[in-house]
Amino acid sequence: MALYTYQHDAPTITAIGRQWVQTCLVEDGSVLGGGTISTAANYDALDRYFIQRPDAGSGGFYEKLKTQLQDAPPDARKLMAELLWALFLFPSNITEDTKREGIMEVWGWSGEALDPDHPVLSSKLLDGIGSGGMGVNTNRWREMNYLIRLGQSIKAVPESERARIFADYDRFLTWIEAVPESGDRQFRHMLRYFLFPQRVERMSSNGDRRKVLAGFGVASMKQTRRWTDRELDDALFELRRTQEERYGATDLDFYLEPLRDQWKKPNEPDDPLVVEIEPEEPGVRETGPTYARRHGPARNLILYGPPGTGKTWKLQQLFTKYTDQPADVDRATWELRLVARFGWRAVIAAALGDLGHAVKVISLEQHPLIKAKAAQRKRGNVRAALWGYMQSHTPLESTTVNVANRRPPYVFVKGEESDWAVVTNWQDVDAEAAELLGAWKAGPGVSGQAIARYRVVTFHPSYSYEDFVIGLRPVAADSGGDAAAGFRMVDGVFKQVCAEARANPGKPYALFIDEINRAHIAKVFGELITLIEPDKRAHYDASGALLGGMEVQLPGTGDEDGDGERFGVPENLDIYGTMNTADRSIALLDIALRRRFEFEEVPPNYKVLERRVEGVELARLLQAINDRLEFLADRDRLIGHAYFTRVASLEDLRSAFRLQVIPLLQEYFFDDWSRIALVLGARSGRSPFLRAETLRADDLFGSHSEVGAQERVRYEMTAPSSWTADAFRSLYELVDAPA
């Protein structure tokens, strides 16, 4: 059986885990306190205040968690403590005191204290069952996201059906596969072990399951790569029975001798995870060697906030990080940027023109211009591409080439010995190639221009995968004859910047996506959902060879044999985005993408407005408006400071209100002028910016008409010329607003 763990009391801990399932997941109770805490409403509250309010700033887990939950109901904070307790039941590489202190701290945010001598906080129960690796700390927020989604999913099921799900292994697997954010979350495996310890091994990841099967010769890592939880459990169950018969004992464990040495290396820790940051918890036990911090990990960051808070401006400040000034440009980076402006035909012609004599294709491949272009476009066979372009651009009268489809410019000549050169007047025939060769010979310092190692794109509702990654698009015949009119696969902006980053692994590159939430993100990103994760990033050497990470086959790039182009996202590419939360709530952002990005909120900055303009304090004015907006709507629909940064006079302030603020409020409240009047009302009660007029049915239709409501209020904007300094001050001070 899988309950034997030698130094840990697995039977007792799994039993309390099943009690938590019954009390909190099947029912709505609590194992830490009385009352109904594990309710659907409280799970939804945690969704709103924790999942939808990510904190990518500095500080430890509990520090950020407290900020996220500061507006959450007390019972929702208690539920978060319960979920932490459930997560801490399995991992043995965190000390009991550290677990207990964290649980008690979060519970205390509800306003009630938790007794440290509570039975379920005993060291015996918090001892753990097996190592969760360092990931249980570095990815704790992801595990909590998963626990919340799991709770929401089960609370959507009738209570009678919940009990049946957790009582039956097959039914449970069917249900949990549908829980959002499942992926590689450790708690998914922990919960399965709590429920079915006679059926499931005590492993918090499928990685060790696959290693065990490979070590005992059941199936290779390649074979089990796509196995389901059920398939892995079945194979391990049969393997356990075989080993129990072999040793004549049931007190066996794959992490202990005599089974351990058949699949683990000496001194290898359980569930090792290479982490990018140091563990934030002081009580974490070391289960093996310390892993070094990865140097310069890829950054996936989204800046989000209401309009006018300077999100795009903050992105622009990052441009210099990915820009080489003329004096600092290295030739390799410059060459990559240079050839990116030209097609293959021009690059080949420039290389042959530089060589000045006929050469074999194998020698042509070694020219710096060809190597730079090949590094950017690692699609198919470079040699075949060279042959194809040169044959297509040979003069029609050439008899050494048997290609019928030829097009101008006719710049290449093939000799009888299959060597290639350019025509005598090639610079007149192919002006693009001449321009390229001239720039290349002049070198990077001549133009005096900086080299940008980034791309900028703005998403919109019709933006597609074909625009972003690769797609079949119409291509018109260009003046240089580089392509005939028709359709062909064209790289999108993301694939282009990936090619540049892959070709220059020693330099950081970036893609800046403005308004990232305005497109259908799941469709635009496609398989990039997986590839953009920092731990899935592709590591390439200087020649473009894959050293580590993941690549996928891009659709539509297969050759005659069906082998498509392998594509990975280089680890030296950072991705930044901006989100206008008023345009579309952050909650609607595709969840698969949301958990792969860090999020940094960019709120209104009142400090930049701390000045008076003809007696009006701009910071207090905007603060008053935003406080009312948050009360009447939400924090996603505030007004940013950028609307007032250029206000230098009372007339400027009037224009900002008339042309920007009031139209924005109309959009926020769907032209509900009564709520706009509340936002712009003086503290004494009457708005100096809007005039209310009552329309009476009797006056409009006569006393005998039946038109429903007998009165309706119509709002009109008062004359902007009447908006005095006192009118604006009346929004944040008790002053008499002008009539």
JSON list of N, CA and C in Angstrom, two decimals, residues 5 8-10 13-14 89-92 99 127-131 193-194 202:
[
{"chain": "A", "resi": 5, "resn": "THR", "atom": "N", "xyz": [5.23, 5.47, 4.95]},
{"chain": "A", "resi": 5, "resn": "THR", "atom": "CA", "xyz": [6.18, 6.55, 4.67]},
{"chain": "A", "resi": 5, "resn": "THR", "atom": "C", "xyz": [7.30, 6.62, 5.69]},
{"chain": "A", "resi": 8, "resn": "HIS", "atom": "N", "xyz": [6.81, 9.65, 8.42]},
{"chain": "A", "resi": 8, "resn": "HIS", "atom": "CA", "xyz": [5.62, 10.50, 8.46]},
{"chain": "A", "resi": 8, "resn": "HIS", "atom": "C", "xyz": [4.38, 9.64, 8.74]},
{"chain": "A", "resi": 9, "resn": "ASP", "atom": "N", "xyz": [3.40, 10.24, 9.41]},
{"chain": "A", "resi": 9, "resn": "ASP", "atom": "CA", "xyz": [2.16, 9.53, 9.74]},
{"chain": "A", "resi": 9, "resn": "ASP", "atom": "C", "xyz": [1.14, 9.75, 8.62]},
{"chain": "A", "resi": 10, "resn": "ALA", "atom": "N", "xyz": [1.35, 9.07, 7.50]},
{"chain": "A", "resi": 10, "resn": "ALA", "atom": "CA", "xyz": [0.48, 9.26, 6.34]},
{"chain": "A", "resi": 10, "resn": "ALA", "atom": "C", "xyz": [-0.97, 8.88, 6.62]},
{"chain": "A", "resi": 13, "resn": "ILE", "atom": "N", "xyz": [-2.70, 11.80, 8.46]},
{"chain": "A", "resi": 13, "resn": "ILE", "atom": "CA", "xyz": [-2.79, 13.03, 7.67]},
{"chain": "A", "resi": 13, "resn": "ILE", "atom": "C", "xyz": [-3.78, 12.86, 6.52]},
{"chain": "A", "resi": 14, "resn": "THR", "atom": "N", "xyz": [-3.76, 11.72, 5.84]},
{"chain": "A", "resi": 14, "resn": "THR", "atom": "CA", "xyz": [-4.73, 11.51, 4.76]},
{"chain": "A", "resi": 14, "resn": "THR", "atom": "C", "xyz": [-6.16, 11.46, 5.31]},
{"chain": "A", "resi": 89, "resn": "LEU", "atom": "N", "xyz": [-0.93, 20.45, 4.20]},
{"chain": "A", "resi": 89, "resn": "LEU", "atom": "CA", "xyz": [-1.02, 19.10, 4.75]},
{"chain": "A", "resi": 89, "resn": "LEU", "atom": "C", "xyz": [0.02, 18.16, 4.15]},
{"chain": "A", "resi": 90, "resn": "PHE", "atom": "N", "xyz": [0.28, 18.30, 2.84]},
{"chain": "A", "resi": 90, "resn": "PHE", "atom": "CA", "xyz": [1.16, 17.33, 2.17]},
{"chain": "A", "resi": 90, "resn": "PHE", "atom": "C", "xyz": [2.65, 17.64, 2.31]},
{"chain": "A", "resi": 91, "resn": "PRO", "atom": "N", "xyz": [3.11, 18.85, 1.98]},
{"chain": "A", "resi": 91, "resn": "PRO", "atom": "CA", "xyz": [4.57, 19.08, 1.91]},
{"chain": "A", "resi": 91, "resn": "PRO", "atom": "C", "xyz": [5.26, 18.94, 3.26]},
{"chain": "A", "resi": 92, "resn": "SER", "atom": "N", "xyz": [6.33, 18.17, 3.27]},
{"chain": "A", "resi": 92, "resn": "SER", "atom": "CA", "xyz": [7.12, 17.97, 4.49]},
{"chain": "A", "resi": 92, "resn": "SER", "atom": "C", "xyz": [8.37, 18.84, 4.50]},
{"chain": "A", "resi": 99, "resn": "LYS", "atom": "N", "xyz": [4.29, 26.73, 8.88]},
{"chain": "A", "resi": 99, "resn": "LYS", "atom": "CA", "xyz": [2.91, 26.50, 8.41]},
{"chain": "A", "resi": 99, "resn": "LYS", "atom": "C", "xyz": [1.91, 27.10, 9.38]},
{"chain": "A", "resi": 127, "resn": "ASP", "atom": "N", "xyz": [3.17, 17.93, 10.03]},
{"chain": "A", "resi": 127, "resn": "ASP", "atom": "CA", "xyz": [4.47, 17.35, 9.71]},
{"chain": "A", "resi": 127, "resn": "ASP", "atom": "C", "xyz": [4.64, 17.12, 8.23]},
{"chain": "A", "resi": 128, "resn": "GLY", "atom": "N", "xyz": [3.55, 16.78, 7.53]},
{"chain": "A", "resi": 128, "resn": "GLY", "atom": "CA", "xyz": [3.61, 16.54, 6.10]},
{"chain": "A", "resi": 128, "resn": "GLY", "atom": "C", "xyz": [3.77, 15.08, 5.76]},
{"chain": "A", "resi": 129, "resn": "ILE", "atom": "N", "xyz": [3.70, 14.79, 4.45]},
{"chain": "A", "resi": 129, "resn": "ILE", "atom": "CA", "xyz": [3.76, 13.42, 3.96]},
{"chain": "A", "resi": 129, "resn": "ILE", "atom": "C", "xyz": [4.96, 13.22, 3.05]},
{"chain": "A", "resi": 130, "resn": "GLY", "atom": "N", "xyz": [5.27, 14.22, 2.23]},
{"chain": "A", "resi": 130, "resn": "GLY", "atom": "CA", "xyz": [6.39, 14.11, 1.30]},
{"chain": "A", "resi": 130, "resn": "GLY", "atom": "C", "xyz": [6.78, 15.48, 0.80]},
{"chain": "A", "resi": 131, "resn": "SER", "atom": "N", "xyz": [7.96, 15.58, 0.22]},
{"chain": "A", "resi": 131, "resn": "SER", "atom": "CA", "xyz": [8.45, 16.87, -0.24]},
{"chain": "A", "resi": 131, "resn": "SER", "atom": "C", "xyz": [7.61, 17.41, -1.39]},
{"chain": "A", "resi": 193, "resn": "TYR", "atom": "N", "xyz": [-4.16, 11.81, -3.74]},
{"chain": "A", "resi": 193, "resn": "TYR", "atom": "CA", "xyz": [-3.56, 10.89, -2.78]},
{"chain": "A", "resi": 193, "resn": "TYR", "atom": "C", "xyz": [-4.35, 10.86, -1.48]},
{"chain": "A", "resi": 194, "resn": "PHE", "atom": "N", "xyz": [-4.81, 12.02, -0.99]},
{"chain": "A", "resi": 194, "resn": "PHE", "atom": "CA", "xyz": [-5.62, 12.04, 0.23]},
{"chain": "A", "resi": 194, "resn": "PHE", "atom": "C", "xyz": [-6.85, 11.16, 0.09]},
{"chain": "A", "resi": 202, "resn": "ARG", "atom": "N", "xyz": [2.19, 8.46, -3.25]},
{"chain": "A", "resi": 202, "resn": "ARG", "atom": "CA", "xyz": [2.34, 9.76, -2.55]},
{"chain": "A", "resi": 202, "resn": "ARG", "atom": "C", "xyz": [3.34, 10.65, -3.29]}
]
